[in-house]
Tab-separated table of N, CA and C in Angstrom:
chain	number	residue	atom	x	y	z
A	1	UNK	N	17.663	-14.470	-27.919
A	1	UNK	CA	16.656	-13.818	-27.103
A	1	UNK	C	15.666	-14.875	-26.646
A	2	UNK	N	15.425	-14.927	-25.348
A	2	UNK	CA	14.517	-15.910	-24.770
A	2	UNK	C	13.618	-15.204	-23.760
A	3	UNK	N	12.329	-15.196	-24.033
A	3	UNK	CA	11.386	-14.574	-23.114
A	3	UNK	C	10.920	-15.614	-22.103
A	4	UNK	N	11.862	-16.124	-21.300
A	4	UNK	CA	11.541	-17.123	-20.292
A	4	UNK	C	10.892	-16.492	-19.078
A	5	UNK	N	10.451	-17.362	-18.179
A	5	UNK	CA	9.797	-16.931	-16.941
A	5	UNK	C	10.596	-17.410	-15.741
A	6	UNK	N	10.816	-16.513	-14.779
A	6	UNK	CA	11.588	-16.847	-13.592
A	6	UNK	C	10.964	-18.013	-12.814
A	7	UNK	N	9.646	-18.092	-12.793
A	7	UNK	CA	8.977	-19.168	-12.054
A	7	UNK	C	9.269	-20.547	-12.620
A	8	UNK	N	9.700	-20.609	-13.887
A	8	UNK	CA	9.980	-21.895	-14.527
A	8	UNK	C	11.415	-22.370	-14.321
A	9	UNK	N	12.217	-21.607	-13.589
A	9	UNK	CA	13.625	-21.959	-13.410
A	9	UNK	C	13.796	-23.003	-12.304
A	10	UNK	N	14.907	-23.747	-12.418
A	10	UNK	CA	15.223	-24.805	-11.460
A	10	UNK	C	16.579	-24.542	-10.809
A	11	UNK	N	16.688	-24.874	-9.544
A	11	UNK	CA	17.946	-24.732	-8.814
A	11	UNK	C	18.994	-25.624	-9.469
A	12	UNK	N	20.194	-25.070	-9.624
A	12	UNK	CA	21.299	-25.812	-10.219
A	12	UNK	C	21.448	-25.588	-11.711
A	13	UNK	N	20.625	-24.713	-12.282
A	13	UNK	CA	20.675	-24.464	-13.726
A	13	UNK	C	21.080	-23.030	-14.020
A	14	UNK	N	21.509	-22.823	-15.271
A	14	UNK	CA	21.855	-21.499	-15.773
A	14	UNK	C	20.928	-21.186	-16.940
A	15	UNK	N	20.505	-19.932	-17.026
A	15	UNK	CA	19.512	-19.526	-18.032
A	15	UNK	C	19.965	-18.268	-18.753
A	16	UNK	N	19.413	-18.089	-19.949
A	16	UNK	CA	19.582	-16.865	-20.734
A	16	UNK	C	18.183	-16.325	-21.027
A	17	UNK	N	17.835	-15.204	-20.405
A	17	UNK	CA	16.526	-14.590	-20.594
A	17	UNK	C	16.701	-13.158	-21.088
A	18	UNK	N	15.696	-12.674	-21.779
A	18	UNK	CA	15.603	-11.255	-22.099
A	18	UNK	C	14.620	-10.666	-21.094
A	19	UNK	N	15.064	-9.654	-20.343
A	19	UNK	CA	14.276	-9.103	-19.235
A	19	UNK	C	14.433	-7.580	-19.176
A	20	UNK	N	13.678	-6.965	-18.292
A	20	UNK	CA	13.724	-5.517	-18.072
A	20	UNK	C	14.357	-5.226	-16.720
A	21	UNK	N	15.289	-4.273	-16.681
A	21	UNK	CA	15.849	-3.820	-15.397
A	21	UNK	C	14.840	-2.874	-14.759
A	22	UNK	N	14.359	-3.207	-13.558
A	22	UNK	CA	13.421	-2.326	-12.863
A	22	UNK	C	14.065	-1.616	-11.671
A	23	UNK	N	15.165	-2.170	-11.163
A	23	UNK	CA	15.915	-1.514	-10.082
A	23	UNK	C	17.384	-1.875	-10.218
A	24	UNK	N	18.246	-0.948	-9.804
A	24	UNK	CA	19.689	-1.180	-9.862
A	24	UNK	C	20.351	-0.324	-8.787
A	25	UNK	N	21.014	-0.970	-7.830
A	25	UNK	CA	21.634	-0.256	-6.720
A	25	UNK	C	22.990	-0.877	-6.396
A	26	UNK	N	23.984	-0.055	-6.183
A	26	UNK	CA	25.290	-0.561	-5.767
A	26	UNK	C	25.302	-0.777	-4.259
A	27	UNK	N	25.899	-1.895	-3.862
A	27	UNK	CA	26.028	-2.218	-2.438
A	27	UNK	C	27.442	-2.716	-2.167
A	28	UNK	N	27.739	-2.863	-0.893
A	28	UNK	CA	29.045	-3.373	-0.470
A	28	UNK	C	28.833	-4.709	0.242
A	29	UNK	N	29.622	-5.713	-0.154
A	29	UNK	CA	29.482	-7.060	0.422
A	29	UNK	C	30.117	-7.128	1.806
A	30	UNK	N	29.936	-8.260	2.478
A	30	UNK	CA	30.536	-8.479	3.795
A	30	UNK	C	32.053	-8.465	3.714
A	31	UNK	N	32.580	-8.775	2.529
A	31	UNK	CA	34.029	-8.766	2.337
A	31	UNK	C	34.524	-7.420	1.813
A	32	UNK	N	33.652	-6.410	1.904
A	32	UNK	CA	33.980	-5.035	1.536
A	32	UNK	C	34.243	-4.847	0.044
A	33	UNK	N	33.553	-5.639	-0.788
A	33	UNK	CA	33.671	-5.513	-2.238
A	33	UNK	C	32.338	-5.021	-2.796
A	34	UNK	N	32.395	-4.208	-3.856
A	34	UNK	CA	31.140	-3.713	-4.431
A	34	UNK	C	30.412	-4.797	-5.230
A	35	UNK	N	29.097	-4.662	-5.271
A	35	UNK	CA	28.277	-5.488	-6.162
A	35	UNK	C	27.035	-4.687	-6.512
A	36	UNK	N	26.381	-5.093	-7.584
A	36	UNK	CA	25.173	-4.397	-8.011
A	36	UNK	C	23.983	-5.312	-7.741
A	37	UNK	N	23.016	-4.777	-7.008
A	37	UNK	CA	21.758	-5.488	-6.726
A	37	UNK	C	20.740	-5.024	-7.760
A	38	UNK	N	20.249	-5.964	-8.545
A	38	UNK	CA	19.268	-5.682	-9.589
A	38	UNK	C	17.913	-6.254	-9.218
A	39	UNK	N	16.874	-5.675	-9.777
A	39	UNK	CA	15.564	-6.319	-9.845
A	39	UNK	C	15.200	-6.341	-11.323
A	40	UNK	N	14.798	-7.525	-11.786
A	40	UNK	CA	14.442	-7.725	-13.190
A	40	UNK	C	12.992	-8.155	-13.288
A	41	UNK	N	12.345	-7.780	-14.382
A	41	UNK	CA	10.983	-8.217	-14.667
A	41	UNK	C	10.991	-9.075	-15.923
A	42	UNK	N	10.282	-10.208	-15.852
A	42	UNK	CA	10.117	-11.054	-17.041
A	42	UNK	C	8.756	-10.837	-17.687
A	43	UNK	N	8.024	-9.838	-17.189
A	43	UNK	CA	6.687	-9.544	-17.697
A	43	UNK	C	5.600	-10.115	-16.820
A	44	UNK	N	5.973	-11.089	-15.999
A	44	UNK	CA	5.020	-11.698	-15.069
A	44	UNK	C	5.478	-11.502	-13.629
A	45	UNK	N	6.740	-11.803	-13.397
A	45	UNK	CA	7.310	-11.717	-12.053
A	45	UNK	C	8.525	-10.797	-12.028
A	46	UNK	N	8.845	-10.338	-10.828
A	46	UNK	CA	10.066	-9.575	-10.604
A	46	UNK	C	10.954	-10.381	-9.670
A	47	UNK	N	12.255	-10.401	-9.985
A	47	UNK	CA	13.212	-11.168	-9.188
A	47	UNK	C	14.434	-10.305	-8.911
A	48	UNK	N	14.941	-10.401	-7.690
A	48	UNK	CA	16.161	-9.698	-7.309
A	48	UNK	C	17.361	-10.602	-7.564
A	49	UNK	N	18.440	-10.002	-8.083
A	49	UNK	CA	19.681	-10.733	-8.354
A	49	UNK	C	20.860	-9.834	-8.057
A	50	UNK	N	21.983	-10.450	-7.732
A	50	UNK	CA	23.211	-9.709	-7.487
A	50	UNK	C	24.232	-10.015	-8.573
A	51	UNK	N	25.029	-8.986	-8.902
A	51	UNK	CA	26.128	-9.129	-9.843
A	51	UNK	C	27.375	-8.713	-9.067
A	52	UNK	N	28.138	-9.713	-8.642
A	52	UNK	CA	29.245	-9.475	-7.721
A	52	UNK	C	30.466	-8.884	-8.407
A	53	UNK	N	31.222	-8.114	-7.614
A	53	UNK	CA	32.448	-7.456	-8.063
A	53	UNK	C	32.193	-6.470	-9.207
A	54	UNK	N	31.027	-5.864	-9.211
A	54	UNK	CA	30.664	-4.867	-10.218
A	54	UNK	C	30.198	-3.601	-9.520
A	55	UNK	N	30.234	-2.481	-10.261
A	55	UNK	CA	29.770	-1.212	-9.709
A	55	UNK	C	28.631	-0.674	-10.563
A	56	UNK	N	27.831	0.182	-9.966
A	56	UNK	CA	26.736	0.811	-10.706
A	56	UNK	C	27.293	1.691	-11.825
A	57	UNK	N	28.382	2.391	-11.549
A	57	UNK	CA	29.006	3.233	-12.578
A	57	UNK	C	29.483	2.375	-13.749
A	58	UNK	N	30.022	1.207	-13.449
A	58	UNK	CA	30.465	0.299	-14.501
A	58	UNK	C	29.305	-0.192	-15.345
A	59	UNK	N	28.172	-0.452	-14.711
A	59	UNK	CA	26.988	-0.905	-15.445
A	59	UNK	C	26.464	0.217	-16.345
A	60	UNK	N	26.421	1.419	-15.800
A	60	UNK	CA	25.935	2.563	-16.582
A	60	UNK	C	26.860	2.868	-17.756
A	61	UNK	N	28.159	2.649	-17.590
A	61	UNK	CA	29.117	2.871	-18.675
A	61	UNK	C	28.852	1.913	-19.843
A	62	UNK	N	28.244	0.772	-19.537
A	62	UNK	CA	27.884	-0.203	-20.580
A	62	UNK	C	26.490	0.055	-21.153
A	63	UNK	N	25.842	1.124	-20.671
A	63	UNK	CA	24.499	1.462	-21.151
A	63	UNK	C	23.399	0.769	-20.375
A	64	UNK	N	23.756	0.112	-19.284
A	64	UNK	CA	22.780	-0.617	-18.471
A	64	UNK	C	22.219	0.288	-17.389
A	65	UNK	N	20.894	0.355	-17.321
A	65	UNK	CA	20.247	1.207	-16.324
A	65	UNK	C	18.788	0.784	-16.193
A	66	UNK	N	18.123	1.324	-15.208
A	66	UNK	CA	16.704	1.046	-14.992
A	66	UNK	C	15.929	1.426	-16.251
A	67	UNK	N	15.021	0.547	-16.660
A	67	UNK	CA	14.211	0.800	-17.837
A	67	UNK	C	14.783	0.225	-19.120
A	68	UNK	N	15.951	-0.401	-19.046
A	68	UNK	CA	16.576	-0.998	-20.229
A	68	UNK	C	16.214	-2.477	-20.329
A	69	UNK	N	15.968	-2.924	-21.563
A	69	UNK	CA	15.749	-4.346	-21.830
A	69	UNK	C	17.121	-4.959	-22.091
A	70	UNK	N	17.402	-6.074	-21.401
A	70	UNK	CA	18.729	-6.677	-21.463
A	70	UNK	C	18.653	-8.177	-21.720
A	71	UNK	N	19.759	-8.698	-22.257
A	71	UNK	CA	19.956	-10.143	-22.342
A	71	UNK	C	20.730	-10.530	-21.097
A	72	UNK	N	20.167	-11.426	-20.320
A	72	UNK	CA	20.694	-11.766	-19.001
A	72	UNK	C	21.024	-13.246	-18.927
A	73	UNK	N	22.245	-13.544	-18.503
A	73	UNK	CA	22.626	-14.913	-18.182
A	73	UNK	C	22.714	-14.981	-16.661
A	74	UNK	N	22.010	-15.927	-16.071
A	74	UNK	CA	21.993	-16.033	-14.611
A	74	UNK	C	21.936	-17.495	-14.188
A	75	UNK	N	22.409	-17.732	-12.975
A	75	UNK	CA	22.338	-19.077	-12.410
A	75	UNK	C	21.377	-19.064	-11.230
A	76	UNK	N	20.819	-20.225	-10.963
A	76	UNK	CA	19.884	-20.379	-9.857
A	76	UNK	C	20.526	-21.328	-8.852
A	77	UNK	N	20.672	-20.848	-7.641
A	77	UNK	CA	21.319	-21.626	-6.582
A	77	UNK	C	20.451	-21.588	-5.338
A	78	UNK	N	20.926	-22.217	-4.286
A	78	UNK	CA	20.250	-22.174	-2.996
A	78	UNK	C	21.093	-21.350	-2.036
A	79	UNK	N	20.449	-20.430	-1.334
A	79	UNK	CA	21.119	-19.626	-0.311
A	79	UNK	C	20.162	-19.504	0.856
A	80	UNK	N	20.587	-19.955	2.016
A	80	UNK	CA	19.766	-19.961	3.220
A	80	UNK	C	18.420	-20.650	2.959
A	81	UNK	N	18.485	-21.795	2.295
A	81	UNK	CA	17.323	-22.643	1.993
A	81	UNK	C	16.286	-21.977	1.092
A	82	UNK	N	16.702	-20.998	0.313
A	82	UNK	CA	15.799	-20.323	-0.616
A	82	UNK	C	16.431	-20.288	-2.003
A	83	UNK	N	15.577	-20.179	-3.014
A	83	UNK	CA	16.033	-20.020	-4.399
A	83	UNK	C	16.742	-18.679	-4.509
A	84	UNK	N	17.968	-18.701	-5.055
A	84	UNK	CA	18.776	-17.500	-5.156
A	84	UNK	C	19.273	-17.351	-6.596
A	85	UNK	N	19.134	-16.158	-7.139
A	85	UNK	CA	19.511	-15.884	-8.518
A	85	UNK	C	20.785	-15.044	-8.531
A	86	UNK	N	21.754	-15.452	-9.361
A	86	UNK	CA	23.024	-14.741	-9.467
A	86	UNK	C	23.270	-14.364	-10.921
A	87	UNK	N	23.563	-13.081	-11.168
A	87	UNK	CA	23.872	-12.615	-12.520
A	87	UNK	C	25.241	-13.160	-12.915
A	88	UNK	N	25.307	-13.784	-14.085
A	88	UNK	CA	26.577	-14.262	-14.640
A	88	UNK	C	27.077	-13.307	-15.721
A	89	UNK	N	26.143	-12.787	-16.526
A	89	UNK	CA	26.488	-11.844	-17.591
A	89	UNK	C	25.237	-11.045	-17.954
A	90	UNK	N	25.469	-9.830	-18.423
A	90	UNK	CA	24.348	-8.971	-18.795
A	90	UNK	C	24.795	-8.033	-19.912
A	91	UNK	N	23.912	-7.820	-20.884
A	91	UNK	CA	24.222	-6.901	-21.979
A	91	UNK	C	22.921	-6.318	-22.519
A	92	UNK	N	23.033	-5.184	-23.164
A	92	UNK	CA	21.868	-4.532	-23.772
A	92	UNK	C	21.298	-5.447	-24.846
A	93	UNK	N	19.985	-5.584	-24.880
A	93	UNK	CA	19.321	-6.368	-25.915
A	93	UNK	C	19.095	-5.469	-27.125
A	94	UNK	N	19.564	-5.918	-28.256
A	94	UNK	CA	19.430	-5.124	-29.479
A	94	UNK	C	18.327	-5.626	-30.392
A	95	UNK	N	17.538	-6.579	-29.941
A	95	UNK	CA	16.460	-7.112	-30.762
A	95	UNK	C	15.268	-6.157	-30.719
A	96	UNK	N	14.783	-5.686	-31.873
A	96	UNK	CA	13.672	-4.725	-31.888
A	96	UNK	C	12.355	-5.301	-31.358
A	97	UNK	N	12.242	-6.625	-31.275
A	97	UNK	CA	11.026	-7.238	-30.725
A	97	UNK	C	10.971	-7.123	-29.204
A	98	UNK	N	12.088	-6.855	-28.573
A	98	UNK	CA	12.166	-6.777	-27.111
A	98	UNK	C	11.856	-5.355	-26.663
A	99	UNK	N	10.585	-5.040	-26.552
A	99	UNK	CA	10.145	-3.699	-26.153
A	99	UNK	C	9.801	-3.691	-24.665
A	100	UNK	N	10.001	-2.547	-24.043
A	100	UNK	CA	9.736	-2.386	-22.610
A	100	UNK	C	8.318	-2.844	-22.266
A	101	UNK	N	7.350	-2.534	-23.126
A	101	UNK	CA	5.947	-2.861	-22.859
A	101	UNK	C	5.732	-4.358	-22.641
A	102	UNK	N	6.596	-5.176	-23.213
A	102	UNK	CA	6.477	-6.629	-23.089
A	102	UNK	C	6.732	-7.090	-21.646
A	103	UNK	N	7.432	-6.258	-20.872
A	103	UNK	CA	7.852	-6.645	-19.527
A	103	UNK	C	7.123	-5.891	-18.417
A	104	UNK	N	6.222	-4.995	-18.790
A	104	UNK	CA	5.490	-4.195	-17.809
A	104	UNK	C	4.056	-4.712	-17.746
A	105	UNK	N	3.619	-5.040	-16.555
A	105	UNK	CA	2.253	-5.514	-16.413
A	105	UNK	C	1.294	-4.352	-16.600
A	106	UNK	N	0.273	-4.586	-17.385
A	106	UNK	CA	-0.718	-3.548	-17.640
A	106	UNK	C	-2.105	-4.146	-17.486
A	107	UNK	N	-3.108	-3.303	-17.341
A	107	UNK	CA	-4.464	-3.829	-17.171
A	107	UNK	C	-4.909	-4.592	-18.417
A	108	UNK	N	-5.828	-5.513	-18.229
A	108	UNK	CA	-6.269	-6.316	-19.376
A	108	UNK	C	-7.191	-5.562	-20.334
A	109	UNK	N	-7.483	-4.304	-20.037
A	109	UNK	CA	-8.369	-3.503	-20.878
A	109	UNK	C	-7.635	-2.276	-21.391
A	110	UNK	N	-8.091	-1.750	-22.497
A	110	UNK	CA	-7.551	-0.522	-23.045
A	110	UNK	C	-7.774	0.622	-22.052
A	111	UNK	N	-6.755	1.409	-21.814
A	111	UNK	CA	-6.827	2.484	-20.817
A	111	UNK	C	-7.908	3.506	-21.169
A	112	UNK	N	-8.020	3.882	-22.441
A	112	UNK	CA	-9.042	4.854	-22.847
A	112	UNK	C	-10.450	4.311	-22.617
A	113	UNK	N	-10.652	3.031	-22.904
A	113	UNK	CA	-11.962	2.414	-22.660
A	113	UNK	C	-12.281	2.392	-21.168
A	114	UNK	N	-11.287	2.074	-20.348
A	114	UNK	CA	-11.507	2.066	-18.892
A	114	UNK	C	-11.869	3.466	-18.404
A	115	UNK	N	-11.178	4.476	-18.911
A	115	UNK	CA	-11.444	5.856	-18.522
A	115	UNK	C	-12.885	6.235	-18.860
A	116	UNK	N	-13.334	5.907	-20.066
A	116	UNK	CA	-14.706	6.219	-20.485
A	116	UNK	C	-15.723	5.491	-19.603
A	117	UNK	N	-15.432	4.258	-19.246
A	117	UNK	CA	-16.347	3.503	-18.385
A	117	UNK	C	-16.430	4.120	-16.988
A	118	UNK	N	-15.312	4.617	-16.484
A	118	UNK	CA	-15.313	5.272	-15.166
A	118	UNK	C	-16.178	6.526	-15.212
A	119	UNK	N	-15.995	7.351	-16.241
A	119	UNK	CA	-16.790	8.579	-16.371
A	119	UNK	C	-18.273	8.226	-16.504
A	120	UNK	N	-18.591	7.245	-17.352
A	120	UNK	CA	-19.993	6.817	-17.522
A	120	UNK	C	-20.574	6.335	-16.195
A	121	UNK	N	-19.788	5.569	-15.442
A	121	UNK	CA	-20.274	5.048	-14.152
A	121	UNK	C	-20.571	6.175	-13.175
A	122	UNK	N	-19.699	7.188	-13.137
A	122	UNK	CA	-19.933	8.337	-12.252
A	122	UNK	C	-21.221	9.048	-12.663
A	123	UNK	N	-21.373	9.276	-13.968
A	123	UNK	CA	-22.565	9.979	-14.463
A	123	UNK	C	-23.840	9.185	-14.147
A	124	UNK	N	-23.829	7.890	-14.389
A	124	UNK	CA	-25.014	7.058	-14.163
A	124	UNK	C	-25.340	6.902	-12.682
A	125	UNK	N	-24.310	6.919	-11.832
A	125	UNK	CA	-24.525	6.742	-10.393
A	125	UNK	C	-25.248	7.928	-9.762
A	126	UNK	N	-25.218	9.079	-10.404
A	126	UNK	CA	-25.847	10.275	-9.823
A	126	UNK	C	-27.360	10.263	-9.970
A	127	UNK	N	-27.868	9.514	-10.940
A	127	UNK	CA	-29.302	9.514	-11.203
A	127	UNK	C	-29.744	10.721	-12.015
A	128	UNK	N	-28.809	11.589	-12.363
A	128	UNK	CA	-29.128	12.761	-13.177
A	128	UNK	C	-29.148	12.376	-14.652
A	129	UNK	N	-29.654	13.265	-15.442
A	129	UNK	CA	-29.770	13.038	-16.875
A	129	UNK	C	-28.537	13.582	-17.592
A	130	UNK	N	-27.383	12.936	-17.367
A	130	UNK	CA	-26.149	13.355	-18.023
A	130	UNK	C	-26.086	12.769	-19.431
A	131	UNK	N	-25.424	13.485	-20.316
A	131	UNK	CA	-25.161	12.993	-21.668
A	131	UNK	C	-23.943	12.071	-21.588
A	132	UNK	N	-24.170	10.762	-21.731
A	132	UNK	CA	-23.082	9.785	-21.609
A	132	UNK	C	-22.303	9.601	-22.901
A	133	UNK	N	-22.669	10.327	-23.956
A	133	UNK	CA	-21.929	10.216	-25.210
A	133	UNK	C	-20.707	11.131	-25.219
A	134	UNK	N	-20.559	11.955	-24.190
A	134	UNK	CA	-19.417	12.861	-24.078
A	134	UNK	C	-18.777	12.705	-22.707
A	135	UNK	N	-17.513	13.060	-22.597
A	135	UNK	CA	-16.813	12.982	-21.316
A	135	UNK	C	-16.978	14.256	-20.501
A	136	UNK	N	-17.618	15.256	-21.069
A	136	UNK	CA	-17.798	16.549	-20.407
A	136	UNK	C	-19.048	16.570	-19.530
A	137	UNK	N	-19.102	17.584	-18.676
A	137	UNK	CA	-20.296	17.863	-17.866
A	137	UNK	C	-20.675	19.317	-18.109
A	138	UNK	N	-21.933	19.677	-17.895
A	138	UNK	CA	-22.347	21.075	-18.112
A	138	UNK	C	-21.528	22.039	-17.247
A	139	UNK	N	-21.203	23.181	-17.787
A	139	UNK	CA	-20.380	24.175	-17.095
A	139	UNK	C	-21.028	24.685	-15.816
A	140	UNK	N	-22.388	24.688	-15.761
A	140	UNK	CA	-23.071	25.204	-14.573
A	140	UNK	C	-23.395	24.103	-13.561
A	141	UNK	N	-22.847	22.915	-13.748
A	141	UNK	CA	-23.066	21.790	-12.821
A	141	UNK	C	-21.934	21.782	-11.798
A	142	UNK	N	-22.293	22.005	-10.515
A	142	UNK	CA	-21.301	22.061	-9.448
A	142	UNK	C	-21.438	20.887	-8.488
A	143	UNK	N	-22.053	19.810	-8.942
A	143	UNK	CA	-22.253	18.639	-8.090
A	143	UNK	C	-20.920	17.926	-7.847
A	144	UNK	N	-20.912	17.041	-6.854
A	144	UNK	CA	-19.715	16.253	-6.553
A	144	UNK	C	-19.331	15.382	-7.747
A	145	UNK	N	-20.330	14.834	-8.435
A	145	UNK	CA	-20.052	14.007	-9.610
A	145	UNK	C	-19.367	14.839	-10.693
A	146	UNK	N	-19.888	16.044	-10.950
A	146	UNK	CA	-19.301	16.914	-11.958
A	146	UNK	C	-17.876	17.311	-11.577
A	147	UNK	N	-17.662	17.571	-10.275
A	147	UNK	CA	-16.330	17.919	-9.804
A	147	UNK	C	-15.366	16.748	-10.039
A	148	UNK	N	-15.781	15.540	-9.718
A	148	UNK	CA	-14.940	14.364	-9.943
A	148	UNK	C	-14.602	14.189	-11.408
A	149	UNK	N	-15.579	14.383	-12.268
A	149	UNK	CA	-15.345	14.239	-13.710
A	149	UNK	C	-14.362	15.295	-14.191
A	150	UNK	N	-14.517	16.526	-13.694
A	150	UNK	CA	-13.581	17.580	-14.094
A	150	UNK	C	-12.158	17.271	-13.630
A	151	UNK	N	-12.047	16.730	-12.435
A	151	UNK	CA	-10.711	16.357	-11.916
A	151	UNK	C	-10.100	15.272	-12.795
A	152	UNK	N	-10.888	14.280	-13.180
A	152	UNK	CA	-10.381	13.195	-14.021
A	152	UNK	C	-10.025	13.670	-15.420
A	153	UNK	N	-10.747	14.677	-15.902
A	153	UNK	CA	-10.433	15.199	-17.234
A	153	UNK	C	-9.200	16.051	-17.160
């Protein structure tokens, strides 16, 4: 298992990374052969790659689908003067340390803390004497601020 970064890859090399499948679609090549177009996340960046001569049904039969953490072997080449990534092999990652959350970008703050700060900011912006120790507003308050807080709750 290697939590590498796509930005650190070099053309002409092959890598083994543990990544998250964020998109998976079957397509047909110019030579009329199926291939699977993937998008993978390394936790920082997302990269599109193709797995030639494969089908989406074949990938799903192996347990591979969007939202799965996988061990990916891929090569980096040049195609039309751009960095191009090609899937060489892919399999389900069975390491318990490889959790989906590791590959999904999230805000740098705790979501509950951010929510409380938003409610506090709305209450303070009104100039009214709201109780900021609670997320609630008085039942008889029909102001725009109270309506917004109720919607958020």
